[in-house]
Coordinates of C-alpha atoms in Angstrom, one line a residue:
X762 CA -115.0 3.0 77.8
X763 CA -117.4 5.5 79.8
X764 CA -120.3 4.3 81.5
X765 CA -123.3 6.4 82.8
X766 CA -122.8 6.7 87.1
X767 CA -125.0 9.6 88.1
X768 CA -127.6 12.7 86.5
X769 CA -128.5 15.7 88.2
X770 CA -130.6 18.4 87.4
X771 CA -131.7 19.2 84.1
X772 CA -128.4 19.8 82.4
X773 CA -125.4 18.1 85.0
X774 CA -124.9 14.6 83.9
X775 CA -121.9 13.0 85.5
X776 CA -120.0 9.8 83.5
X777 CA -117.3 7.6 84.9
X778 CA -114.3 7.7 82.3
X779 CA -112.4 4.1 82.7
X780 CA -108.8 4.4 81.0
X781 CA -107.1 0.9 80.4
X782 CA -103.4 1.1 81.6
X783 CA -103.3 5.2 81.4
X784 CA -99.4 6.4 80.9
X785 CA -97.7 9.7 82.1
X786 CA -98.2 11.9 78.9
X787 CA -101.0 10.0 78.0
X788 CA -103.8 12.5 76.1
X789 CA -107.5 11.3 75.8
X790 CA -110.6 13.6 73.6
X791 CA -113.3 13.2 75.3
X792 CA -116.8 14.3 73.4
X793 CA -120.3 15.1 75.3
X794 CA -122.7 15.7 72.5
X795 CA -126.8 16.6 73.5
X796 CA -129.5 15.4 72.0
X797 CA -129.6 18.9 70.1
X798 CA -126.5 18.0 67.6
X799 CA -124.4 20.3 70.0
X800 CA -121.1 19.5 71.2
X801 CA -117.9 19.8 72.6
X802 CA -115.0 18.1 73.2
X803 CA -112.3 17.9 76.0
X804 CA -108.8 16.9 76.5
X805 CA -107.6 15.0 79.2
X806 CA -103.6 14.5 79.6
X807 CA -102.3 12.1 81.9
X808 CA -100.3 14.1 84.7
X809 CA -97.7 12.7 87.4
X810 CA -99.2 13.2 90.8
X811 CA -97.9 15.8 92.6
X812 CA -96.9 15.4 96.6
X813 CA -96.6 19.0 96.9
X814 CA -95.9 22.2 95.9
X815 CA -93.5 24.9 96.8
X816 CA -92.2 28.7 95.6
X817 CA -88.8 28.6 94.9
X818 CA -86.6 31.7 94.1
X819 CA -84.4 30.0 91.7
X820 CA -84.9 27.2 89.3
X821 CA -81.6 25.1 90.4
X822 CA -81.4 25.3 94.2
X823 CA -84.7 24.1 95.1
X824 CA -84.3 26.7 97.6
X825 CA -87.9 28.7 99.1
X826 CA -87.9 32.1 99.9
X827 CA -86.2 33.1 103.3
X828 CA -85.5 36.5 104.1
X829 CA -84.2 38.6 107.3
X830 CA -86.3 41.1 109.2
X831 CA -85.1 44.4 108.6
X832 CA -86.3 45.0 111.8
X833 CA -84.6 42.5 113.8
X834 CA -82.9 40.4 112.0
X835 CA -84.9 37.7 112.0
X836 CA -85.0 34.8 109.5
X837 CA -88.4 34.5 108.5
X838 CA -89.4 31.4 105.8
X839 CA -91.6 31.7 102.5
X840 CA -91.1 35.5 102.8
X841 CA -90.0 38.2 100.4
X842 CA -89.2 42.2 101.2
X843 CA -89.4 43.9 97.4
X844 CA -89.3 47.8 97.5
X845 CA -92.0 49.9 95.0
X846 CA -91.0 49.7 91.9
X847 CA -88.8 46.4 91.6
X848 CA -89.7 42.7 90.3
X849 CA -88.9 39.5 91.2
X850 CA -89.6 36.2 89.7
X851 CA -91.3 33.2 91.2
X852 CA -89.7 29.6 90.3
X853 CA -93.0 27.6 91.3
X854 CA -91.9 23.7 91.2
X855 CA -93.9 20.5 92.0
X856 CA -92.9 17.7 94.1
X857 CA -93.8 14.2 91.9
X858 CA -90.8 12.2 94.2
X859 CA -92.7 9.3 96.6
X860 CA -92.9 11.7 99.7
X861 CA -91.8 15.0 101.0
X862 CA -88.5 13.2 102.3
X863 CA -88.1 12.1 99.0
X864 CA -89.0 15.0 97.1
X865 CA -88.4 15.8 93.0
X866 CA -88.8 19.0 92.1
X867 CA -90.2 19.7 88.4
X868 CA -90.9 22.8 87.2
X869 CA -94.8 23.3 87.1
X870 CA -96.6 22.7 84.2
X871 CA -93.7 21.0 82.7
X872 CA -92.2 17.5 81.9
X873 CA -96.1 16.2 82.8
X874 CA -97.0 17.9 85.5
X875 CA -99.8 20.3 86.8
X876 CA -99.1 24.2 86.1
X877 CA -100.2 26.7 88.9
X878 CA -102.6 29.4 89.2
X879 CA -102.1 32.6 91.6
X880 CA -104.4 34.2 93.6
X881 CA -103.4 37.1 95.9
X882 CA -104.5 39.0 99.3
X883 CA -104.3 42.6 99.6
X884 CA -105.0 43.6 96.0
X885 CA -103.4 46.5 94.1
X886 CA -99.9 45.7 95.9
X887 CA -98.1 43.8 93.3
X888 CA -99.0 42.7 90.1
X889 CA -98.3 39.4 89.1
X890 CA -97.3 38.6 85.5
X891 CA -96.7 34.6 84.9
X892 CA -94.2 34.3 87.4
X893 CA -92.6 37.7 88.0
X894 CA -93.9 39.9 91.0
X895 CA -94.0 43.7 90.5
X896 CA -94.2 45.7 93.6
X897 CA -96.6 48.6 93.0
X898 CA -97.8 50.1 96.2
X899 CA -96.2 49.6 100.1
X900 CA -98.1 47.1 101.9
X901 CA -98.5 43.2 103.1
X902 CA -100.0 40.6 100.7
X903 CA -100.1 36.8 100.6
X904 CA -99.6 35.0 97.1
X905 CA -100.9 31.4 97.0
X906 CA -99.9 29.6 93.5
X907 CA -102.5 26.2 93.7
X908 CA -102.6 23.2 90.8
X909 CA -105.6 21.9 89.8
X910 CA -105.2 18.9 92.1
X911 CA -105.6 21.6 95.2
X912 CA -102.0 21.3 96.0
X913 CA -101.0 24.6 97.4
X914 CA -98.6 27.2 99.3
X915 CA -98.2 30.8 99.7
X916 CA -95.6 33.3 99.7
X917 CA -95.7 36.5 101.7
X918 CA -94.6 39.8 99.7
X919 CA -93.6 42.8 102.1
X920 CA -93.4 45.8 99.2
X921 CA -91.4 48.6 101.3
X922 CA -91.0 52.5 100.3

């Protein structure tokens, strides 16, 4: 049942989709179609919420990325030293338990739940392909991995001669 709530501008018209009893997994088409015959058609899938997000560096410990300062020794959280030329791989996982105290880690973008998208700082460093980090040129960079519901953390790369 979708009802009309707001139109703006010449082409932006904004509807109010109201889902009766919606269900984890649930998947709705929606269809706009103009005045012109044209149209399109969306999907909408039903996703557990997420509480928050983390980069893990393994898919069964749940455990983030903490590494030592070469320089002094240092444990330094949601950090990773890779030298040019290696990989590593990113295990991003969402948190759909009731709080961060009560967290349950799901891989993203499975069992119902929001995949990630990454962004970086300091381009040309690494190169990111899905979830595996190549180190390509010394230097400092940020990655952030973000879901669609703006849920989001960062990992800082180190890539060392």
């Amino acid at each position: 049942d979708a009802t009309k709530t707001k139109s703006t501008g010449k082409n932006n018209v904004n509807y109010k989709l109201v889902m009766k009893a919606p269900a984890i997994g649930d998947v709705y088409k929606v269809t706009a179609t103009a005045q012109t015959g044209v149209s399109t058609t969306a999907e909408i899938k039903i996703l557990r919420k997420p509480v928050g997000i983390e980069i893990h560096k393994d898919a069964e410990s749940h455990a983030q990325f903490t590494e030592k300062n070469p320089k002094n020794g240092k444990a330094i959280a949601n950090t990773k030293y890779i030298p040019i030329g290696e990989s590593f791989e990113m295990y991003p996982e969402v948190n759909v338990g009731e709080s961060a105290k009560k967290a349950q880690w799901v891989p993203a973008g499975t069992d119902n739940t929001e995949s990630v998208t990454y962004t970086q700082s300091g381009k040309g460093k690494v190169i990111i392909i899905g979830n595996v980090v190549y180190g390509v040129k010394e230097g400092k960079v940020t990655i952030t991995a973000k879901t669609p519901n703006n849920k989001k953390t960062t990992l800082k790369v180190e890539v060392q001669p």
